[in-house]
C-alpha positions as a printed Julia matrix, in Angstrom:
151×3 Matrix{Float64}:
   5.59   -6.59   11.15
   6.99   -9.85   10.25
  10.04  -12.19   10.05
  11.76  -13.13    7.46
   9.91  -11.06    5.12
  10.76  -12.1     1.35
  12.98   -9.62   -0.7
  11.1    -6.92   -3.1
  11.9    -5.11   -5.43
  11.81   -1.51   -4.96
  13.03    1.95   -4.31
  13.01    2.57   -0.48
  12.26    6.24   -0.29
   9.63    5.27   -2.54
   8.9     3.52   -0.45
   8.38    6.06    3.1
   6.29    7.91    0.45
   3.42    5.27    0.63
   3.52    4.57    3.94
   4.1     8.23    5.17
   0.92    9.1     3.5
  -1.57    6.84    3.98
  -0.37    7.09    7.33
  -0.68   11.54    7.8
  -4.79   10.14    5.71
  -4.84    8.04    8.85
  -4.14   10.69   11.51
  -6.54   13.42    9.43
  -9.48   10.22    9.47
  -9.0     9.83   13.84
  -9.09   13.59   14.7
 -10.56   11.92   18.86
  -7.42    9.52   18.34
  -8.59    5.73   17.41
  -5.87    2.42   16.7
  -3.13    2.75   14.0
  -2.21   -0.84   12.32
   0.81   -1.33   10.06
   0.95   -5.51    8.79
   3.77   -7.15    6.91
   3.16  -10.5     5.35
   4.61  -12.28    2.33
   1.68  -14.38    0.36
   2.02  -16.5    -2.89
  -2.11  -15.69   -4.1
  -3.56  -18.04   -7.18
  -6.91  -18.76   -8.87
  -9.48  -16.88   -7.11
  -7.94  -14.97   -4.61
  -4.88  -13.98   -7.28
  -8.37  -12.52   -8.53
 -10.13  -10.9    -5.49
  -7.22   -9.37   -4.65
  -4.21   -9.0    -7.78
  -5.19   -7.93  -11.16
  -5.17  -12.2   -11.14
  -1.65  -11.96  -11.95
  -1.27  -14.96   -9.54
   2.96  -15.07   -7.57
   4.2   -13.99   -4.41
   4.16  -11.17   -3.22
   5.38   -8.87    0.4
   2.06   -7.33    1.94
   1.59   -4.54    3.25
  -1.57   -3.64    5.31
  -2.26   -0.24    6.4
  -5.6    -0.1     8.84
  -7.07    2.96   11.07
 -10.04    3.23   12.72
 -11.56    6.28   11.3
 -14.14    7.92   10.06
 -13.82    6.0     6.87
 -14.28    6.31    2.88
 -17.94    6.41    2.08
 -18.52    4.04   -1.56
 -18.37    6.93   -3.84
 -15.25    8.69   -3.17
 -14.34    4.76   -3.12
 -15.12    5.29   -6.51
 -12.37    8.26   -7.38
 -10.12    8.03   -4.55
  -6.92    7.11   -6.59
  -8.03    9.92   -8.76
  -5.17   12.97   -8.72
  -6.65   15.92   -6.74
  -9.78   14.41   -5.58
  -9.91   14.44   -1.65
 -12.66   13.98    0.72
 -10.86   16.84    3.18
 -12.07   20.26    3.17
 -10.85   22.23    1.16
  -7.04   23.74    2.43
  -6.8    20.97    3.85
  -5.46   18.47    1.56
  -4.43   17.9    -2.54
  -5.8    15.34   -3.18
  -2.14   13.96   -4.35
  -1.46   11.71   -2.14
  -3.78    8.86   -3.29
  -2.79    9.33   -6.63
   0.96    9.06   -5.71
   0.83    5.99   -3.9
  -1.1     4.4    -6.26
   1.3     5.24   -8.93
   4.16    4.12   -6.8
   2.29    0.4    -6.17
   2.18    0.2   -10.46
   5.64    1.38  -10.95
   6.49   -1.44   -8.86
   4.4    -4.29  -10.72
   2.07   -4.16   -7.61
  -1.89   -3.57   -6.65
  -3.75   -2.1    -4.37
  -6.92   -2.68   -1.96
  -8.97   -0.24   -0.64
 -11.33   -1.12    1.88
 -13.29    0.78    3.89
 -16.35    1.59    6.31
 -18.46    4.6     7.41
 -17.56    4.76   11.52
 -15.27    1.73   10.91
 -12.51    2.53    9.11
 -10.79    2.02    6.52
  -7.93   -0.51    5.3
  -5.05   -0.47    2.41
  -3.32   -3.43    1.31
  -0.37   -3.25   -0.98
   0.77   -5.91   -2.92
   4.72   -6.06   -3.96
   5.94   -8.67   -5.65
   8.27  -10.96   -4.33
  12.11  -10.37   -5.98
  13.06  -13.49   -7.31
  17.0   -12.24   -5.7
  17.31  -14.89   -2.31
  18.38  -13.18    0.23
  21.61  -14.67    1.08
  21.99  -13.83   -3.14
  21.52  -10.53   -2.11
  23.66  -10.24    0.04
  26.49  -11.15   -2.01
  25.93   -9.18   -4.79
  26.39   -5.66   -4.54
  23.56   -3.49   -3.09
  20.35   -2.86   -5.43
  19.14    0.2    -4.52
  15.63   -0.68   -5.73
  15.92   -4.09   -3.49
  14.84   -3.71   -0.54
  13.62   -4.17    3.32
  10.26   -3.57    4.64
């Protein structure tokens, strides 16, 4: 995890929900074991990087990356992965609400999510959450806002 991450404006319980959904899916994608990595970084996106990563919205973001070495997601499933009730899991093993919930939370906080996946290589989710305008020193001297959190 990166040191000195910028503050972001999110509900901490919703951040927990994002991370838990992605980690549970990663676990399920690695039935014989594997590697799960969670990374954070401050990133500034402009120009073509903003187009590729954040739906064209330039700016400062805190990037949360969740990567696994699981079975991967095929191209057809990737087109539907954020749809409610869509699942790649066997009947009775998933509701298909986890990733649609993650997508909804990210969008609610004006963020962006990008998926990379390759069969038998793994899956990576990149979540970009906009930097809050408050600085750390200002946030510390004011009453705690429950929607400002640090990863």
